[in-house]
PDB file of C-alpha atoms in Angstrom:
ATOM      1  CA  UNK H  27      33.623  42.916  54.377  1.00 60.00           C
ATOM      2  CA  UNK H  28      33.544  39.258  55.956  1.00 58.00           C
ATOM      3  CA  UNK H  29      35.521  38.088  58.429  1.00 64.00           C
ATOM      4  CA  UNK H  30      38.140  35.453  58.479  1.00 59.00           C
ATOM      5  CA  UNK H  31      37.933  33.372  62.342  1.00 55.00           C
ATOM      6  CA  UNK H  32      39.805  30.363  63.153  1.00 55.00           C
ATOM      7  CA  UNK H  33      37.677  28.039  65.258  1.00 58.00           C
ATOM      8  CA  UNK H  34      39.257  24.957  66.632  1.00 64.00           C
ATOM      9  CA  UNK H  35      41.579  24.886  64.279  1.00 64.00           C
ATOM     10  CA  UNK H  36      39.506  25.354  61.249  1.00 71.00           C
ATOM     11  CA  UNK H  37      39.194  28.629  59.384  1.00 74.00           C
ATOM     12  CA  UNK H  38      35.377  30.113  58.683  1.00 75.00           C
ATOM     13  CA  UNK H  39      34.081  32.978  56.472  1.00 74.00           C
ATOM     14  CA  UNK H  40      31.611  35.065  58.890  1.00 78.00           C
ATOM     15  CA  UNK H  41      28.906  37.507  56.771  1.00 78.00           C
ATOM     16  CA  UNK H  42      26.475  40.032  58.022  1.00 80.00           C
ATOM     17  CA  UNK H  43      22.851  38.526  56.889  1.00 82.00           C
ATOM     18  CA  UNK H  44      23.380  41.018  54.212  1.00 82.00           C
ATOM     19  CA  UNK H  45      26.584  39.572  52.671  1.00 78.00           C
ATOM     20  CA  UNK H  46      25.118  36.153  52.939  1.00 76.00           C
ATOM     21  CA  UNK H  47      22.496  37.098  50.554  1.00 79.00           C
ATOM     22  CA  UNK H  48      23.766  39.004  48.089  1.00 79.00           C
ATOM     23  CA  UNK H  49      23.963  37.459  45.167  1.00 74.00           C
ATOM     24  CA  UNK H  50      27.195  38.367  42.139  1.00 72.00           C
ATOM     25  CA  UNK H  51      24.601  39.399  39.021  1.00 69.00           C
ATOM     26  CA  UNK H  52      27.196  39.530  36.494  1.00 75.00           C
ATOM     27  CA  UNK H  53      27.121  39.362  32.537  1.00 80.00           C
ATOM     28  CA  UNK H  54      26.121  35.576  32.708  1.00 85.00           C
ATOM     29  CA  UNK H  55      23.199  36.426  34.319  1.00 84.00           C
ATOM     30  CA  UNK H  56      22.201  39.264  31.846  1.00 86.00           C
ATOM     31  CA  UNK H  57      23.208  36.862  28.844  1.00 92.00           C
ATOM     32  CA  UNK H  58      21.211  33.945  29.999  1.00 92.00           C
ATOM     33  CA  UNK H  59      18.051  35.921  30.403  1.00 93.00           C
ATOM     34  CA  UNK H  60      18.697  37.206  27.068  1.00 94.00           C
ATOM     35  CA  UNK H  61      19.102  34.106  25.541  1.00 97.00           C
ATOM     36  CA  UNK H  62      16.063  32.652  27.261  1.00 97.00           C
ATOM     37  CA  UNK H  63      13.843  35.320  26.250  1.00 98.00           C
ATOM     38  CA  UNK H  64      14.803  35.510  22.925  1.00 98.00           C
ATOM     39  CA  UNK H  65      14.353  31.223  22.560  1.00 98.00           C
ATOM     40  CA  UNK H  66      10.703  31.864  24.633  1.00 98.00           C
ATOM     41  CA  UNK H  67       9.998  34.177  21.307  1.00 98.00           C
ATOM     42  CA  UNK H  68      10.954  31.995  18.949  1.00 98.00           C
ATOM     43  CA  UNK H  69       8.710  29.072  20.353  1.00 97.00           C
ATOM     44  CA  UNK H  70       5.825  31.234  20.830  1.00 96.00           C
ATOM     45  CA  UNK H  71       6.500  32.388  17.063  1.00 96.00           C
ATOM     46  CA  UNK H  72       6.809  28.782  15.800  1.00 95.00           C
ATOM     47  CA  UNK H  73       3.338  27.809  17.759  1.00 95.00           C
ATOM     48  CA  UNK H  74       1.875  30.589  15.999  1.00 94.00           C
ATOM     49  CA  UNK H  75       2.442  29.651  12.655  1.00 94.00           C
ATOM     50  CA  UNK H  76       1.858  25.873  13.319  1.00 93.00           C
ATOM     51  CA  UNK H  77      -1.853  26.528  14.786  1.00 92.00           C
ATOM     52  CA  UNK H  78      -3.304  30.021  14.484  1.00 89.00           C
ATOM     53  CA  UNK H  79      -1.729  31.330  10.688  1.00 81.00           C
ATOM     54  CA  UNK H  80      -5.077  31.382   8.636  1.00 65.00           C
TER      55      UNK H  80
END
């Protein structure tokens, strides 16, 4: 858990390296790699049909 210290009359959050680098993956994170793979399909898809259908 970080630490709350008051420094010269200013307060300051101090982490462990650890908790500085951990990042909050949450559902936005899941959605927009969702989203973005899904659009990367559909624009591979599209180039297909526009150059390589026979």
């Amino acid at each position: 858990m970080a630490k709350v210290e008051h420094a010269e009359g200013h307060r300051r959050v101090v982490e462990t390296p650890t908790e500085a680098r951990q990042g909050e993956p949450g559902p936005s994170v899941l959605a927009l790699l969702t989203i973005s793979t899904i659009a990367a399909g559909f624009v591979l898809a599209i180039i297909w049909f526009i150059f390589f259908r026979t």
